[in-house]
Coordinates of N, CA and C in Angstrom, one line a residue:
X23 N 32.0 -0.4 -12.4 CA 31.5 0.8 -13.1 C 29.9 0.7 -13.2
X24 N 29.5 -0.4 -14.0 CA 28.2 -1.0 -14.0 C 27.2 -0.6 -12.9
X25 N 28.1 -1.3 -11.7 CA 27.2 -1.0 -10.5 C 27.0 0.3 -9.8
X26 N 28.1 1.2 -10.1 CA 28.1 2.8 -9.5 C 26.7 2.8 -10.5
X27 N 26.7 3.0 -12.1 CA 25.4 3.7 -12.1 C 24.1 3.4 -12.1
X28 N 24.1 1.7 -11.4 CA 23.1 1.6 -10.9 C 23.0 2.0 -9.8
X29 N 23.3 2.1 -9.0 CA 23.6 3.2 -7.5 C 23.1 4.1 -7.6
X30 N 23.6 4.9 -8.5 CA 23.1 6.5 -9.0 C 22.0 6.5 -9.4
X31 N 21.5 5.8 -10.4 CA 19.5 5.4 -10.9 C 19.0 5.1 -9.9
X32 N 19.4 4.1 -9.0 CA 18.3 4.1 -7.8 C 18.5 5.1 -6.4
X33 N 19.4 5.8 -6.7 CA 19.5 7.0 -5.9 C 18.2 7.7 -6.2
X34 N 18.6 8.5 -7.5 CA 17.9 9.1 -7.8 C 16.2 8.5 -8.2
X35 N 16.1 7.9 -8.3 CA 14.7 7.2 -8.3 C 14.3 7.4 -6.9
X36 N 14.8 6.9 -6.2 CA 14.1 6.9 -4.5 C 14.3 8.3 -4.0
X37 N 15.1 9.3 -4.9 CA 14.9 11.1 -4.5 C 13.7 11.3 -4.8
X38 N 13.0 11.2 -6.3 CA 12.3 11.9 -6.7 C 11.5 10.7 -5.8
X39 N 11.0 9.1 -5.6 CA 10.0 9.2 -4.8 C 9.9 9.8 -3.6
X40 N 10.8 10.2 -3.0 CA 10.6 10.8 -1.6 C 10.3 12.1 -1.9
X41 N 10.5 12.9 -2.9 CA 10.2 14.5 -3.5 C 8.4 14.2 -3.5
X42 N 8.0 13.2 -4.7 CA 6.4 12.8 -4.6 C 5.8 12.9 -3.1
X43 N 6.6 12.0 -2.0 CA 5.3 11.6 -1.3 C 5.5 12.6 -0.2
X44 N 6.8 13.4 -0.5 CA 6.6 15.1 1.0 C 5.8 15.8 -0.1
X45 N 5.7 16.0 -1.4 CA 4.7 16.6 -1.8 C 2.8 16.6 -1.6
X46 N 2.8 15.2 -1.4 CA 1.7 14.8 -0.9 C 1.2 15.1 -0.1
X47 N 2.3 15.0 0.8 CA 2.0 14.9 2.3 C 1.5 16.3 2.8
X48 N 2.6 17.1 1.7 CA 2.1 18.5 1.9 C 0.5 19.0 1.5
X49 N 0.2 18.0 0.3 CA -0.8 18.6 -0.4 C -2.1 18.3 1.0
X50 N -1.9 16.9 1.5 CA -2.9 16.2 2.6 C -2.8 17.2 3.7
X51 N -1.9 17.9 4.1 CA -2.2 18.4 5.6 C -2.5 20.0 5.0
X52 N -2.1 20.5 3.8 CA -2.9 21.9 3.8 C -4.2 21.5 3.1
X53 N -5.0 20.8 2.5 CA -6.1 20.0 2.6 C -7.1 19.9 3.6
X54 N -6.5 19.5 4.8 CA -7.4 19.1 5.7 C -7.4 20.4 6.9
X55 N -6.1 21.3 6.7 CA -5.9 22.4 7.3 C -7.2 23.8 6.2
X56 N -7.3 23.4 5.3 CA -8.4 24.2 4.6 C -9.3 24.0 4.5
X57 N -9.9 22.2 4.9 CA -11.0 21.6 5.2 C -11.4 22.3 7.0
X58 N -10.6 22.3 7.9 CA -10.5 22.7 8.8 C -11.2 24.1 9.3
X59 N -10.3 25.1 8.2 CA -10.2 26.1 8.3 C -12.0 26.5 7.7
X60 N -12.3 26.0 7.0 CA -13.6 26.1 6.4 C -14.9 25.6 7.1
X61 N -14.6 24.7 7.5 CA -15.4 24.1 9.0 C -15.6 25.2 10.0
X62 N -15.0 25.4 10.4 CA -14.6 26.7 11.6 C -15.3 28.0 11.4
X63 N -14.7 28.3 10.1 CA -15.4 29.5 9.4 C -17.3 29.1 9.4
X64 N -17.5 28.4 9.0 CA -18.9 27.8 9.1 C -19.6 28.1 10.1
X65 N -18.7 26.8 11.2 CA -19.7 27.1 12.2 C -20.0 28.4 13.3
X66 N -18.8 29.2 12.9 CA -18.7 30.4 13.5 C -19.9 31.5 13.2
X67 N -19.9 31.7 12.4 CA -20.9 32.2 11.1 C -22.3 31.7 12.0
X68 N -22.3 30.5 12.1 CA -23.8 30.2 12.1 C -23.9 30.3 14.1
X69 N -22.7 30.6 14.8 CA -22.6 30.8 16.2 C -23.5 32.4 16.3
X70 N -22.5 33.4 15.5 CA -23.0 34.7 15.1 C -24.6 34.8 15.3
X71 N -24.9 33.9 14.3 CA -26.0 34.5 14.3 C -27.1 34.4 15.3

């Protein structure tokens, strides 16, 4: 019995870490896709002119 709910704590512990680091991961690639997207915008602007 013991050991089911340790089972279950580290289930759920290693969910929410895997919830943290696809959150991350999300935060890093719309990040660098906004870093991106802002770059672009820039140099375009200054092509224009």
């Amino acid at each position: 019995m013991l050991l089911t709910i340790i089972m279950i704590f580290l289930g759920l512990v290693f969910l929410g870490l895997a919830i943290k680091l696809a959150f991350f991961a999300l935060t890093v690639i719309f990040g660098l896709a906004a870093l991106g997207f802002v770059v672009f915008g820039v140099f375009w602007l200054l092509t224009r002119v």
